[in-house]
Short mmCIF file of C-alpha atoms in Angstrom, two decimals:
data_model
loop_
_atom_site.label_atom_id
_atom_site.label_comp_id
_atom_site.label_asym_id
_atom_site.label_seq_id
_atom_site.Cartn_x
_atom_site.Cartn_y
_atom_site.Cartn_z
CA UNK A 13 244.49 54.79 128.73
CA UNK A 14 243.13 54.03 125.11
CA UNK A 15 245.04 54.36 122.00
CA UNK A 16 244.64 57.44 119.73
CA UNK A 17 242.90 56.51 116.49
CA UNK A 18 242.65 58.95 112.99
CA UNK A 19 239.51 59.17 110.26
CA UNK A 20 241.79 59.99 107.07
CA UNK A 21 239.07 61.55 104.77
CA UNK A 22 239.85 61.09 100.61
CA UNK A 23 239.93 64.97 100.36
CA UNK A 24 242.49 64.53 103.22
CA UNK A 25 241.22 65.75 106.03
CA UNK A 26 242.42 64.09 109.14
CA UNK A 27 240.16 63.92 112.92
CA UNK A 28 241.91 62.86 115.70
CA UNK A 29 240.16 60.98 118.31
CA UNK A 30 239.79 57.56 120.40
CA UNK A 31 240.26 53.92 119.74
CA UNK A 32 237.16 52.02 120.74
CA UNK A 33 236.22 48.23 119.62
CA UNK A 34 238.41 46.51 117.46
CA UNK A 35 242.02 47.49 116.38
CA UNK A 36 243.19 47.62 113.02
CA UNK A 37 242.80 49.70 109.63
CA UNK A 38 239.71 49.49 107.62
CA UNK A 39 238.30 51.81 104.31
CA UNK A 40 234.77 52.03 103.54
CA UNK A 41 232.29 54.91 102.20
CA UNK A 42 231.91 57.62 105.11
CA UNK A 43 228.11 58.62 106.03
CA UNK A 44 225.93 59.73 108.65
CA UNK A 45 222.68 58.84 110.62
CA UNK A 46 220.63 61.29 112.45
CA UNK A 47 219.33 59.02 115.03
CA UNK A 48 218.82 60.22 118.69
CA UNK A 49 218.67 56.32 119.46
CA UNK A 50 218.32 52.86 117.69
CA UNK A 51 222.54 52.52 117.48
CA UNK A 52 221.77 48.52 117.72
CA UNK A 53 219.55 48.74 114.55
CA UNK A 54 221.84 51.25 113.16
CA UNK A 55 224.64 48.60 113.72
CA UNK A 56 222.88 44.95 112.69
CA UNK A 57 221.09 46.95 109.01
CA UNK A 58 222.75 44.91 106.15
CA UNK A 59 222.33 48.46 104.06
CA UNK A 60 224.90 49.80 106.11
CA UNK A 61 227.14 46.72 104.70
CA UNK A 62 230.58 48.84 103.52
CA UNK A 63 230.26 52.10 105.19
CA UNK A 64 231.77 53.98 108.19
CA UNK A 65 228.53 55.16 109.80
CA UNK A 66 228.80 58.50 112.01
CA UNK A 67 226.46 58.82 114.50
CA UNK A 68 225.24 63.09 115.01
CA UNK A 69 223.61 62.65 118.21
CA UNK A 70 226.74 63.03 120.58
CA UNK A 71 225.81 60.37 123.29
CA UNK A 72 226.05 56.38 121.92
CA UNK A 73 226.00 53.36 124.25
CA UNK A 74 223.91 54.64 127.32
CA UNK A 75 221.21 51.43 127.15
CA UNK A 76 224.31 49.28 126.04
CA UNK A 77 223.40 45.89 123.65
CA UNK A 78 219.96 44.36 123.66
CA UNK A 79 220.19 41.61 121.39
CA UNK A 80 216.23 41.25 120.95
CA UNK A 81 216.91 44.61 119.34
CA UNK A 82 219.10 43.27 116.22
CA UNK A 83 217.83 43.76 112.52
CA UNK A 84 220.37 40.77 111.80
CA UNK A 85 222.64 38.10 113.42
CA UNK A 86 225.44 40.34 113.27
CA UNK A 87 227.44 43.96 112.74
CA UNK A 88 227.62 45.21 109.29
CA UNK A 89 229.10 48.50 109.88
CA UNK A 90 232.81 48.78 108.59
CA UNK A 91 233.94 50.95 111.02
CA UNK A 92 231.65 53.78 113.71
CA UNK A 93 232.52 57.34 114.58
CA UNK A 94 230.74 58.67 117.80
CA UNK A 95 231.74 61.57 119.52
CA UNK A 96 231.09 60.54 123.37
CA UNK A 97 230.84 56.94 124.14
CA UNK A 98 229.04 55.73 127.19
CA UNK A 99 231.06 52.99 129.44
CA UNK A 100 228.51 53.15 131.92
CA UNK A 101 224.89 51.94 130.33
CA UNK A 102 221.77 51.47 131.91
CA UNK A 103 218.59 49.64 131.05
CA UNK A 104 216.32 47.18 132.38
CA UNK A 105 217.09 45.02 129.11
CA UNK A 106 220.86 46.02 128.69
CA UNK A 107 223.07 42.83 128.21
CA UNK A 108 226.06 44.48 128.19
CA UNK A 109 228.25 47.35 126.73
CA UNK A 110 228.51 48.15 123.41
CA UNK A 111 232.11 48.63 123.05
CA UNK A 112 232.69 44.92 124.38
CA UNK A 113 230.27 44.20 121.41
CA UNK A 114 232.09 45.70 118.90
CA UNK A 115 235.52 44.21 119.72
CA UNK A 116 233.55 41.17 119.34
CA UNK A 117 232.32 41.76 115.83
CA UNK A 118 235.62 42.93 115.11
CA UNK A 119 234.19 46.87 113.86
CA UNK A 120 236.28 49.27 114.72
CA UNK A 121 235.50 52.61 116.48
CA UNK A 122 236.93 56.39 117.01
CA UNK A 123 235.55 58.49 119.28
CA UNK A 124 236.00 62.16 120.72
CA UNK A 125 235.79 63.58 117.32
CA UNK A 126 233.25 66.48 116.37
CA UNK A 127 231.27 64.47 114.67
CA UNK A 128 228.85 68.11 113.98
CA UNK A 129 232.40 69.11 111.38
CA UNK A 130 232.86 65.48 110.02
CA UNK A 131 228.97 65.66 109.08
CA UNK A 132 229.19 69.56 107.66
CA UNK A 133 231.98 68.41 105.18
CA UNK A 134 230.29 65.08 103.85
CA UNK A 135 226.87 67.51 103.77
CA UNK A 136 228.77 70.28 101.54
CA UNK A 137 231.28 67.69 99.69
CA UNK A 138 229.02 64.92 99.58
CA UNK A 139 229.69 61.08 100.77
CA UNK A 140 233.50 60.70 100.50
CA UNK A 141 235.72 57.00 101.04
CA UNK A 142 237.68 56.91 104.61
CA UNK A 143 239.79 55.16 106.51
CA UNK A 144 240.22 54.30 110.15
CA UNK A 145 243.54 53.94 111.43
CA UNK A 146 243.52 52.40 114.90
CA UNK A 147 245.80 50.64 117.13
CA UNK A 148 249.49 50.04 117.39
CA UNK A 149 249.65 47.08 114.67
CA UNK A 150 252.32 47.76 111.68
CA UNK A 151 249.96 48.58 109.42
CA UNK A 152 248.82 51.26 110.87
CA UNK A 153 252.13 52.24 111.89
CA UNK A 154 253.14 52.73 108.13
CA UNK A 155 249.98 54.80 107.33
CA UNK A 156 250.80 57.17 109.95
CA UNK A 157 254.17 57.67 108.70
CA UNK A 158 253.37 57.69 105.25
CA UNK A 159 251.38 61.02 106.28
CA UNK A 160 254.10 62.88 106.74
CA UNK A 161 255.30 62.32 103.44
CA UNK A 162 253.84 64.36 100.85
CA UNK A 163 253.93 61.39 97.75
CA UNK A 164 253.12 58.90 99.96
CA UNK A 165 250.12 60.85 101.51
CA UNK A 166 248.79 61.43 97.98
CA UNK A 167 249.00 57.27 96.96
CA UNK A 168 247.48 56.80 100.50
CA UNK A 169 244.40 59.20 99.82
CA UNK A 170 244.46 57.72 95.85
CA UNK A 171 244.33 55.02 97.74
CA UNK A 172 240.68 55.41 99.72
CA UNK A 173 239.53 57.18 97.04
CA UNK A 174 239.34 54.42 94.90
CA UNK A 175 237.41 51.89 97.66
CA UNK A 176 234.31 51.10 96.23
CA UNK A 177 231.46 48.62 97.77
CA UNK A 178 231.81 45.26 95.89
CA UNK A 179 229.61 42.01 95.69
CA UNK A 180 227.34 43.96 98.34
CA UNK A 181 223.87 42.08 98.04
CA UNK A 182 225.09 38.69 98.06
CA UNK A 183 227.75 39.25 100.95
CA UNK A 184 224.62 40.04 103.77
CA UNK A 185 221.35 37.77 102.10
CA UNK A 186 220.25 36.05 104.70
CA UNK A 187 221.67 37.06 107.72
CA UNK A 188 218.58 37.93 109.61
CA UNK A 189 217.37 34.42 109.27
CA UNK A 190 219.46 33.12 111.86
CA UNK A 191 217.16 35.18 114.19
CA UNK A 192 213.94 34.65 112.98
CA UNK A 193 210.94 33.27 115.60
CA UNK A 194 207.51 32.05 115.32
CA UNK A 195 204.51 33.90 114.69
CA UNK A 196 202.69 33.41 118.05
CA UNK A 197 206.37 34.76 119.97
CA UNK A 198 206.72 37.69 117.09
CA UNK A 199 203.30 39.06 118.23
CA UNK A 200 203.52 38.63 122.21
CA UNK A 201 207.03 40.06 122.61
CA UNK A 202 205.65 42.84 120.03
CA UNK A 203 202.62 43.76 122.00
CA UNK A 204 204.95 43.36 125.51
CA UNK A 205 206.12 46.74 123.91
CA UNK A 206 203.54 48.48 121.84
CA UNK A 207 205.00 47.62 119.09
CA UNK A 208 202.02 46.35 117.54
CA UNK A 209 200.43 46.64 113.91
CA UNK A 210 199.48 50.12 113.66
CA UNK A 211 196.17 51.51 111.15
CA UNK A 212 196.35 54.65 109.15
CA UNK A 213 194.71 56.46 111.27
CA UNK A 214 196.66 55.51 114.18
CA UNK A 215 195.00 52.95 116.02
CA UNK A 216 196.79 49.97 117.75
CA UNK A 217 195.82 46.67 116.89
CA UNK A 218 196.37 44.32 120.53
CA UNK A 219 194.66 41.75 119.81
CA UNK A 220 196.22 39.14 117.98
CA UNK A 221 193.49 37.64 116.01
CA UNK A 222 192.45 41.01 115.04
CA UNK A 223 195.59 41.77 113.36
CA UNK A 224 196.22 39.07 111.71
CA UNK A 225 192.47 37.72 110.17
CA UNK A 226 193.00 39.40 106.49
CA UNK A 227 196.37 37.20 106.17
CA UNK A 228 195.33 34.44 107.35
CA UNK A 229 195.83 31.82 104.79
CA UNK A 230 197.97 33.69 102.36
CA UNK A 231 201.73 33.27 101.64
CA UNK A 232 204.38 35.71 100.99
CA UNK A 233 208.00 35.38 100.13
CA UNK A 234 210.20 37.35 101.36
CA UNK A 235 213.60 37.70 99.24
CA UNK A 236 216.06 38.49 100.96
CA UNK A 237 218.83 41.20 99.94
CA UNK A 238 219.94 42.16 102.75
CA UNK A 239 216.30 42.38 104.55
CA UNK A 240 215.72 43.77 108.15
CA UNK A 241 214.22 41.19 110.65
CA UNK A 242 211.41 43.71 111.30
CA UNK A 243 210.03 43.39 107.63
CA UNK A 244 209.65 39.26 108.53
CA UNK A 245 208.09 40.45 111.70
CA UNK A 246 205.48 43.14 110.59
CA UNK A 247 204.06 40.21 107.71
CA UNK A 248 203.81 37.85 110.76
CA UNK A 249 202.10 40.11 113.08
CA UNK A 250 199.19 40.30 109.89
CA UNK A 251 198.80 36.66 109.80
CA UNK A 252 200.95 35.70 106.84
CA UNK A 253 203.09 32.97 105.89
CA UNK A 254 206.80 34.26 105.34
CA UNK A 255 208.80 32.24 103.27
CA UNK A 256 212.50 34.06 102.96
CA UNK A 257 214.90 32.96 99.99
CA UNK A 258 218.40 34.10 98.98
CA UNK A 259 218.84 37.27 96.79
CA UNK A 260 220.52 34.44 94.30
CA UNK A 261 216.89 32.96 93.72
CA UNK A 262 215.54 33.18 90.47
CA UNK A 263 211.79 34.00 89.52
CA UNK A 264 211.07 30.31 88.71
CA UNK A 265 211.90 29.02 92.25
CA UNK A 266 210.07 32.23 93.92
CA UNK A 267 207.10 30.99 91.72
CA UNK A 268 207.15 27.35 92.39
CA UNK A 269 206.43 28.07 96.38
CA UNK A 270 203.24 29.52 95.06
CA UNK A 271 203.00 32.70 96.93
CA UNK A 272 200.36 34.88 97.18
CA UNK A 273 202.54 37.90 97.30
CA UNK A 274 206.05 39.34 97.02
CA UNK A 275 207.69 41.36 99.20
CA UNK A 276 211.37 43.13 97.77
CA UNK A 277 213.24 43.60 100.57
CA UNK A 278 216.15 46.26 101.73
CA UNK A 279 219.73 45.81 101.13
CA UNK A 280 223.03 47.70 100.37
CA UNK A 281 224.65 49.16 97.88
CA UNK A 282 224.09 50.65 93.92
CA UNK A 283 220.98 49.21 92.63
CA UNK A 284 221.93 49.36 88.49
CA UNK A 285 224.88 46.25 89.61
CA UNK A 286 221.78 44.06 90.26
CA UNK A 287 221.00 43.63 86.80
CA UNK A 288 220.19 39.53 86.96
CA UNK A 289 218.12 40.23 90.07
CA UNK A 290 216.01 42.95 87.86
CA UNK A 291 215.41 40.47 85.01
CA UNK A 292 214.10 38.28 87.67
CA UNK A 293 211.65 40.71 89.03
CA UNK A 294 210.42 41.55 85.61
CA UNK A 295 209.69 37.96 85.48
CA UNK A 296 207.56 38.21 88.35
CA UNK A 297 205.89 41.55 87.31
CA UNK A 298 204.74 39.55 84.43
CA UNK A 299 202.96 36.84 85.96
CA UNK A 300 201.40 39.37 87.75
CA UNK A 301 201.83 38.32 91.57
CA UNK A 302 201.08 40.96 94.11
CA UNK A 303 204.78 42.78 94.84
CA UNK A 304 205.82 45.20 98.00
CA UNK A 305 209.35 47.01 97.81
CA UNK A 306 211.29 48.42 100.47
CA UNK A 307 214.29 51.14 100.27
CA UNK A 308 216.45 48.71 97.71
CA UNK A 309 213.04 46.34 96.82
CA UNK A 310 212.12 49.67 95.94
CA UNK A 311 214.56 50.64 93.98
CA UNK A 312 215.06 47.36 91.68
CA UNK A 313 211.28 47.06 91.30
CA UNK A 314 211.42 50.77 89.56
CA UNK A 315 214.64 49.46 87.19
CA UNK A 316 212.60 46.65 86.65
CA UNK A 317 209.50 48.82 84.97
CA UNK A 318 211.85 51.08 83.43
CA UNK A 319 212.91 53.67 85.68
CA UNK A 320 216.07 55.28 86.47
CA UNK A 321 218.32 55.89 89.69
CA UNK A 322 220.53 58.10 91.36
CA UNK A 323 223.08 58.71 93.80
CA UNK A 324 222.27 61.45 96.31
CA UNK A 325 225.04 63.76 97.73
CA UNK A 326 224.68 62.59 100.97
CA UNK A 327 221.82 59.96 101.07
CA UNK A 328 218.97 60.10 104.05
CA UNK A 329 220.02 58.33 106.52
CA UNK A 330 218.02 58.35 110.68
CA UNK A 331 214.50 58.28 111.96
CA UNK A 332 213.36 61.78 111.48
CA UNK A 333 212.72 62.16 107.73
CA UNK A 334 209.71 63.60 106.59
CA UNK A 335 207.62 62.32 103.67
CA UNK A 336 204.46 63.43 102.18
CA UNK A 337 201.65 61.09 100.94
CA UNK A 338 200.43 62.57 97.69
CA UNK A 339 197.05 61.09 97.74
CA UNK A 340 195.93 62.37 101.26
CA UNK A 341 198.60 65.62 102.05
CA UNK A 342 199.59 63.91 104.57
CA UNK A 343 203.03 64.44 106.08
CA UNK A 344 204.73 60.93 108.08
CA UNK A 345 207.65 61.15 109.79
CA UNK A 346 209.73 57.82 108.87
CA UNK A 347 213.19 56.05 109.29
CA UNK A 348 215.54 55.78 105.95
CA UNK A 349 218.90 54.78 105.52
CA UNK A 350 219.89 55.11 101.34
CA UNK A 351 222.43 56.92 99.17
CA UNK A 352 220.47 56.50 96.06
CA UNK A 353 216.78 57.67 95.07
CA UNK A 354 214.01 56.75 92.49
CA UNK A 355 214.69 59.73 89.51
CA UNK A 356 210.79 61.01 89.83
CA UNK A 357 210.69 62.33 85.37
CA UNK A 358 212.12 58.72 84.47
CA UNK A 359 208.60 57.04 86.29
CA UNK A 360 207.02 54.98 83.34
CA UNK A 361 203.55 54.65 82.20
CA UNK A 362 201.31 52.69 84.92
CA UNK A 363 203.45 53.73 87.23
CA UNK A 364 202.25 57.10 89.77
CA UNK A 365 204.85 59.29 92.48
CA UNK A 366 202.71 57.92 95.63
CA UNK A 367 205.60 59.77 98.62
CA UNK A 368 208.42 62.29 98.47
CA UNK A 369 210.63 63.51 100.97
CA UNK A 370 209.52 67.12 101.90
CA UNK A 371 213.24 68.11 102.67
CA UNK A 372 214.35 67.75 98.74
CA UNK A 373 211.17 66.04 96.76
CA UNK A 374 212.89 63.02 95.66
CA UNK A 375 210.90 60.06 95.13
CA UNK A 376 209.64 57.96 98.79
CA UNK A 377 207.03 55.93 96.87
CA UNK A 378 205.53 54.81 93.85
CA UNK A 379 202.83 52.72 93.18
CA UNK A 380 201.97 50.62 89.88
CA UNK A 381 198.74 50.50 88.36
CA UNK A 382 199.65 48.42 85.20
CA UNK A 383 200.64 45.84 87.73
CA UNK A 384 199.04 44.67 91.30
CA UNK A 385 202.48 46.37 93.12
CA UNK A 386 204.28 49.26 94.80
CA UNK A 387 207.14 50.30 97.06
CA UNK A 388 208.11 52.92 99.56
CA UNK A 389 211.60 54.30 100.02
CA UNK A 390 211.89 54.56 103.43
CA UNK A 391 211.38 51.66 106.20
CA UNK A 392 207.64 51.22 107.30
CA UNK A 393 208.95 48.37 109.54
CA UNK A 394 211.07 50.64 111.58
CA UNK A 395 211.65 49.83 115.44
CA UNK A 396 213.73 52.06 116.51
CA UNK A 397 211.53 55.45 114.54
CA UNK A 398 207.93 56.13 114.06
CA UNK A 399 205.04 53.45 114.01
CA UNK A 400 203.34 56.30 111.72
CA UNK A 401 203.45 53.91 108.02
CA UNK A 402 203.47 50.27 109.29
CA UNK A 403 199.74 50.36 107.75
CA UNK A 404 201.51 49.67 104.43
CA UNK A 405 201.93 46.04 105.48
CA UNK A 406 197.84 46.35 105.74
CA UNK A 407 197.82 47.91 102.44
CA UNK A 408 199.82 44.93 101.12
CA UNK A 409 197.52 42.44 102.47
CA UNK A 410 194.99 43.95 100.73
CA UNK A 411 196.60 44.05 97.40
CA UNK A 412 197.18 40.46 98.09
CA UNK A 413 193.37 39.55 99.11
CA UNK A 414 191.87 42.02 96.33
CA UNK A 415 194.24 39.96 93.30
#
């Protein structure tokens, strides 16, 4: 029989469910994901780094852990809400169950919950703090207790309320690298699954020397705040050198590797507390090297021209969001995972609305045309959504070869 564990919302609401993973207590900021499947990428993001992540779709586990399927070397999650979890998965590639997984990364889990009423509150409320209570350790003991008293209960939910995601950039840098492979192995295992570069107007590219001819020769480097191994991958599969530093590098070191290109990486957290890393990428803007920014990239590169951001109620978070390309009319479906957005009326001279998410128009893309650069909200790298806007990797060779 498995314990009982509790989600303890800040506006204290309490769901009842079962223990799964690791045992223990743990706060973080409670969100959701849409996601049908891609649970492991879900899991391994950095930008998930100090969040309880609720999964909608009700089935999680059923093709178990595939390791070749990790953004990063390890779980950033802070704690994961399903509400049916599958003990029994099969798949040709399945190394083994994800609960077993979990225990090992230490994340804890609650299951059984309605999971369609947790994600109707933090829809209408917007993103609240929780905490997971889980196991029979005294800790948890005394929260459970404390619940039944009505001062205590109030200092408990002050308590969560006043969690907040600390240090967030510099706690996950680099911990895709430990899972990075060659070139040559990036493309074959790729094209073993389809998951090969992709042109705007659809076609697959399977031949390796096709793809990867325009960046042939060229350098990019890739800092790292928090960055998916799929962004490393999708440069490789065009032919260019990826150099990856630490989000504590500073524009003179990115510089002195003499790149021919940029690329701003995701990561978690509020991008206004990265102020040193903005000055840095202003530094860059003005030497004028080619720059590509993804979901948090994104975001610092607009602070860095002038812009302004936001939090969002409840962020966009799975691999069905739609976003429109303003140039063509185009509608993409894409993969995102942020709580904050681009403000569109704060976008500064030389600087032109390129995507925006047909649901509520908020900014998916901007590109620059005072300087050779521009970014995209939402994750054209994505394995586990649509191939539909991995030609932006194409469109940042380009930039590259045309500057």
């Amino acid at each position: 029989m498995k314990n009982t564990a509790y989600l303890i919302l800040a506006n204290g609401r309490i769901f009842e469910g079962t223990a799964f993973g690791a045992e223990g207590v743990i706060t973080g900021e409670t969100v959701f994901t849409t996601g049908m499947n891609g649970y492991l990428e879900t899991l391994t993001d950095p930008s998930y780094f100090g969040q309880i992540v609720t999964q909608t779709f009700p089935l999680i586990g059923n093709y178990g852990v595939i390791e070749k399927d990790f953004e990063s070397d390890r779980c950033h999650v802070r704690g994961y809400i399903l509400r049916d979890l599958c003990d029994e998965p099969s798949n040709f590639r399945c190394g083994g169950k994800l609960e077993d997984w979990l225990k090992k990364q230490n994340v804890i889990g609650l299951a059984g919950i309605d999971t369609r009423a947790l994600t109707k509150i933090l829809r209408e409320s917007g993103v609240m703090n929780g905490m997971i209570v889980s196991g029979e350790g005294e800790e948890a003991k005394s929260i459970l207790a404390s619940l039944k008293d009505e001062g205590k209960k109030s200092e408990l939910l002050e308590k969560i309320k006043s969690y907040k995601i600390e240090k967030a950039v510099e706690s996950v840098t680099g911990s895709a690298s430990a899972i990075e492979e060659d070139a040559a192995t990036v493309f074959a295992e790729s094209a073993e699954y389809r998951f090969v570069p992709v042109k705007n107007d659809g076609t697959k590219i399977y031949d390796q020397a096709e793809a990867m001819k325009d960046g042939n020769g060229r350098k990019v480097v890739l800092w790292d705040f928090g960055a998916k191994a799929n962004i490393r991958r999708e440069l490789l599969k065009r032919g260019l050198e990826v150099e990856t530093v630490s989000a504590l590098a500073t524009a003179e070191e990115i510089l002195r590797r003499n790149p021919d290109g940029v690329m701003l990486s995701n990561g978690p957290g509020d991008p206004k507390e990265n102020t040193r890393i903005i000055s840095e990428i202003q530094k860059l803007v003005a030497k004028k090297v080619p720059i590509f920014g993804i979901c948090l990239g994104h975001q610092l590169l607009a602070l860095a021209m002038g812009a302004d951001t936001e939090k969002l109620k409840y962020g966009h978070r799975g691999p069905n969001q739609p976003v429109k390309q303003l140039s063509t009319g185009r509608v993409y479906i894409s993969t995102q995972n942020h709580g904050y957005a681009v403000k569109n009326d704060t976008l500064p001279a030389g600087a032109e609305l390129s995507f925006i998410n047909t649901n509520d128009n908020t900014c998916e893309g901007v590109r620059y045309t005072s300087t050779p650069a521009f970014s995209v909200q939402f994750h054209p790298e994505a394995c586990a959504g649509p191939l539909d806007t991995s030609f932006l990797f194409d469109d940042f060779v380009k930039l590259i070869n045309e500057a």
